[in-house]
Tab-separated table of C-alpha atoms in Angstrom:
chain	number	residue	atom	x	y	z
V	115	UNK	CA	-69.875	-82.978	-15.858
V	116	UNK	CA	-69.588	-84.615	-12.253
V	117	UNK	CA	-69.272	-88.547	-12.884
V	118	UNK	CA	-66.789	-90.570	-10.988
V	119	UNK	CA	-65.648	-92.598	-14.321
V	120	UNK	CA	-65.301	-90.008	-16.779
V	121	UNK	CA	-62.121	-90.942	-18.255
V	122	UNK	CA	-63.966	-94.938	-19.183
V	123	UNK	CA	-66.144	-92.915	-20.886
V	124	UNK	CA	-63.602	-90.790	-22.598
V	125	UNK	CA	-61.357	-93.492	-24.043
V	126	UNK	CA	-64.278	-95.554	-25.071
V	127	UNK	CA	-65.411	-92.199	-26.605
V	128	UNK	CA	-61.670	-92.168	-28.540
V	129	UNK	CA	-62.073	-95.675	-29.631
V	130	UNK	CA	-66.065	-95.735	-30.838
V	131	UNK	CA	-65.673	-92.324	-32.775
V	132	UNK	CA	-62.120	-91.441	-33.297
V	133	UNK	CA	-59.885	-89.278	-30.951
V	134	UNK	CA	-60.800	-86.168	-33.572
V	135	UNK	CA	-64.185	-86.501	-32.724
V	136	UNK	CA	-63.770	-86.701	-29.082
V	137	UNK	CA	-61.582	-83.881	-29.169
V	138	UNK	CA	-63.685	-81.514	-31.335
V	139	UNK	CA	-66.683	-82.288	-29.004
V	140	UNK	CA	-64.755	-81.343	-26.215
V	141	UNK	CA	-63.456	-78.231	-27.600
V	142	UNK	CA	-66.652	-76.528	-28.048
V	143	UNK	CA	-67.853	-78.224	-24.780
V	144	UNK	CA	-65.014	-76.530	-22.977
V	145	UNK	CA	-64.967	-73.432	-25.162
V	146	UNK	CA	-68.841	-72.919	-24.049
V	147	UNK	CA	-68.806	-74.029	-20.322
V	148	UNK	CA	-64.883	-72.887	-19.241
V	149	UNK	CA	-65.296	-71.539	-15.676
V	150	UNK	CA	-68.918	-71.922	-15.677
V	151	UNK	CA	-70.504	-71.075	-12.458
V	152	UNK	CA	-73.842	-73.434	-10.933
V	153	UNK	CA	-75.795	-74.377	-12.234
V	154	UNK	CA	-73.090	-76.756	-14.708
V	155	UNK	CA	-73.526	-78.439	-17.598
V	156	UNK	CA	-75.287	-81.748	-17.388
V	157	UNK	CA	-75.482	-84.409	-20.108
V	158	UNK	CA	-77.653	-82.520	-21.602
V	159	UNK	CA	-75.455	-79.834	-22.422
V	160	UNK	CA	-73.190	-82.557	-23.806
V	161	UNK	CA	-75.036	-84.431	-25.778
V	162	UNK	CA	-75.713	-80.948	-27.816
V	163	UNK	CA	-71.676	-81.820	-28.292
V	164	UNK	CA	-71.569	-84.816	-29.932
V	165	UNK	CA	-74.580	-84.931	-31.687
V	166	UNK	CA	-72.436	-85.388	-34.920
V	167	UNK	CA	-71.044	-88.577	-34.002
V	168	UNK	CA	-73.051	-91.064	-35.837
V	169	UNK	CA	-73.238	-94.037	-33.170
V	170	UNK	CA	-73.032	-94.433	-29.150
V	171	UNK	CA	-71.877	-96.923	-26.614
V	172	UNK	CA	-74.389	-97.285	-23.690
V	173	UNK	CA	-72.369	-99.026	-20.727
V	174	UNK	CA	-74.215	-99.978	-17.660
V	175	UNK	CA	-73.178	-101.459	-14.590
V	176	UNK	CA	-73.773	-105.505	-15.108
V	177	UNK	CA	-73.199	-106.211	-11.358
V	178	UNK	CA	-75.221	-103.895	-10.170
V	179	UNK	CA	-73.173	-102.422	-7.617
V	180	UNK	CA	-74.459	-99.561	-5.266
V	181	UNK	CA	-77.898	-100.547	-5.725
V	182	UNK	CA	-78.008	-99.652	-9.145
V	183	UNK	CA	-80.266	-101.739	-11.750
V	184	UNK	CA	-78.497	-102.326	-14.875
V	185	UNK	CA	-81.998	-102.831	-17.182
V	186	UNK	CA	-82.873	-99.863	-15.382
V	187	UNK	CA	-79.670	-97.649	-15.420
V	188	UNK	CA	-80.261	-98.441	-19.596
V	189	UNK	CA	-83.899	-97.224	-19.620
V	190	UNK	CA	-82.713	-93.820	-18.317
V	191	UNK	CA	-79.847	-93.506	-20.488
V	192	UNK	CA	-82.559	-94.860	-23.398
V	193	UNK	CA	-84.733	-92.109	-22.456
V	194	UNK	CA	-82.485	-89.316	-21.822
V	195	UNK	CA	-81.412	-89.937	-25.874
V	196	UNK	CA	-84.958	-90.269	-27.105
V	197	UNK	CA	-86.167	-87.188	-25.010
V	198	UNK	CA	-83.038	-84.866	-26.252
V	199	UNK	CA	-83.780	-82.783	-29.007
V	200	UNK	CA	-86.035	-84.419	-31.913
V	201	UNK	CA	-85.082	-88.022	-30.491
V	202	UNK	CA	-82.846	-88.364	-33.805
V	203	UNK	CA	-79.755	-90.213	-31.410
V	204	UNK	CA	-81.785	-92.697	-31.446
V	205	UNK	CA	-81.662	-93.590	-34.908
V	206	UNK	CA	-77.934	-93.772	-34.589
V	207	UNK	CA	-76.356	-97.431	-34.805
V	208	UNK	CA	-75.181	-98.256	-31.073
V	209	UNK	CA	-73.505	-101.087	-28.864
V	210	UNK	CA	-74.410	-101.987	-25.107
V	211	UNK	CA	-72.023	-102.913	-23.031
V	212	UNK	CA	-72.124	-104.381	-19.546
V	213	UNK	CA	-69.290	-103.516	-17.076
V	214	UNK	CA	-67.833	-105.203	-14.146
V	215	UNK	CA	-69.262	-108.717	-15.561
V	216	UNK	CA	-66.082	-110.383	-13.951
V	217	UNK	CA	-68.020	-109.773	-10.248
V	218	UNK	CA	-70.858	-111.977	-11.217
V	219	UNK	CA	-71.195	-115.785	-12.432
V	220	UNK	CA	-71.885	-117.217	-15.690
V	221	UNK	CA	-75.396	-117.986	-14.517
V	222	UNK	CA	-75.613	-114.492	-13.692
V	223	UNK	CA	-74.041	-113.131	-16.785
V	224	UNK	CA	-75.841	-114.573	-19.466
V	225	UNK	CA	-78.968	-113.647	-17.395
V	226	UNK	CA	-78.142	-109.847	-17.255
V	227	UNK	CA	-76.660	-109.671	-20.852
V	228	UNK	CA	-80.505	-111.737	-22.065
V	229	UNK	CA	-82.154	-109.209	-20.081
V	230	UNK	CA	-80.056	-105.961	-21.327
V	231	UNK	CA	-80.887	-107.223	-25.068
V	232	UNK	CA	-84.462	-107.565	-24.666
V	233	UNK	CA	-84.967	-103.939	-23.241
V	234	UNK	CA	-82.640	-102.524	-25.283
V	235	UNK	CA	-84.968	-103.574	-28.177
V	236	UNK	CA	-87.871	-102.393	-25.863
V	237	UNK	CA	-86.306	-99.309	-26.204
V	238	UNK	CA	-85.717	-99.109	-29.477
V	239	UNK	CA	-81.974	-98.751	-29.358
V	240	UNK	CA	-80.604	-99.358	-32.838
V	241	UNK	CA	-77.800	-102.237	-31.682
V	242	UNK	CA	-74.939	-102.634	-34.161
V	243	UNK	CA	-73.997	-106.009	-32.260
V	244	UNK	CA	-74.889	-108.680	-29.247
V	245	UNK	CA	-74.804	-106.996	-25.932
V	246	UNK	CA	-71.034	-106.912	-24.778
V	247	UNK	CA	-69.702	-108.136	-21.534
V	248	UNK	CA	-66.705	-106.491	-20.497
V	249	UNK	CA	-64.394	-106.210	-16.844
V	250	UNK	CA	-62.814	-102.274	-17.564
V	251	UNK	CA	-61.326	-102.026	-14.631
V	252	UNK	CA	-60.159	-105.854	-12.591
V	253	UNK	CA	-59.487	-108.210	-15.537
V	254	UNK	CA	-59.640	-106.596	-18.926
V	255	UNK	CA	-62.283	-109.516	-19.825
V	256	UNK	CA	-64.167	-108.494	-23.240
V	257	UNK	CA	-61.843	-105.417	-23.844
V	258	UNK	CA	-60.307	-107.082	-26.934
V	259	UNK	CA	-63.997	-107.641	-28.692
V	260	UNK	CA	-65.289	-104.642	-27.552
V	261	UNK	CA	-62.666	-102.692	-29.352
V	262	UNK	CA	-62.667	-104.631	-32.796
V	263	UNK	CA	-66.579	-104.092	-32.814
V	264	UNK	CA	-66.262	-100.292	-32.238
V	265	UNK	CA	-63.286	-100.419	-34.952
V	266	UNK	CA	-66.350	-102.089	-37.421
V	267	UNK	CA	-68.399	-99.466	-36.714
V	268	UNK	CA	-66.320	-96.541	-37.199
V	269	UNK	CA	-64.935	-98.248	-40.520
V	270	UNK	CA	-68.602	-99.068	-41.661
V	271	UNK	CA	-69.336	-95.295	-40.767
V	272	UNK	CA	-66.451	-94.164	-42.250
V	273	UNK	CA	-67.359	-96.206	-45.604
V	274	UNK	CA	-70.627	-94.215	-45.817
V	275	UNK	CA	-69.490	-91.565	-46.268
């Protein structure tokens, strides 16, 4: 998998469904596509991976930054779930969580995180919580409350079982 942020993805991974989980997917993800030639894996591939976990973290890019949309960047990622397999991930509990929210102002935020919660229930996305606002990278803003809400979840999950 080519994306520039991988390892965001991979610690919020750790924290939403436990490093075991993350690891396990991983594994067989490895074990299957180790020195792959082209055409690689896409998200496809690793979705097939971590189809056990039993609820995902959508981030999207709240500033918009490169020309990127984030109601739209959450429609794909909506509809790359719903299309994958049976369209069973989309049943799973889930959080939605707008990066780089530090780059825009408060008029602006609360705008963008009304906006992600409306098509997020458009979608059908099963949210566990209020869209989050976070800063990963410049200020650490939201990290805290992110965190203890993908804690709840796992411990709620865990419970269930």
């Amino acid at each position: 998998i080519h994306y520039g942020k991988g390892s965001v993805i991979l610690y919020a991974l750790q924290d939403y469904i436990g490093a075991d989980s993350v690891n396990a997917a991983l594994r067989s993800f490895l074990e299957e596509y180790r020195y792959a030639e082209p055409p690689y894996p896409n998200s496809h591939d690793f979705l097939r991976h971590l189809e056990r976990t039993k609820a995902l973290l959508y981030i999207v890019d709240a500033a918009g930054t490169e020309g990127r949309d984030p109601i739209d960047d959450l429609k794909v990622l909506a509809n790359e779930l719903a299309s994958y397999g049976d369209g069973d991930m989309m049943n799973r509990k889930a959080l939605v969580v707008a990066n780089k929210l530090d780059v825009l102002d408060e008029e602006e935020q609360a705008e963008v995180l009304s906006k992600l919660a409306s098509a997020a229930d458009e979608m059908g996305i099963q949210t566990y919580a209020s869209v989050l606002g976070i800063s990963a990278g410049v200020t650490g803003l939201g990290l805290g409350p992110l965190s203890e809400v993908m804690r709840g979840i796992v411990l709620q999950s865990q419970s269930e079982n």
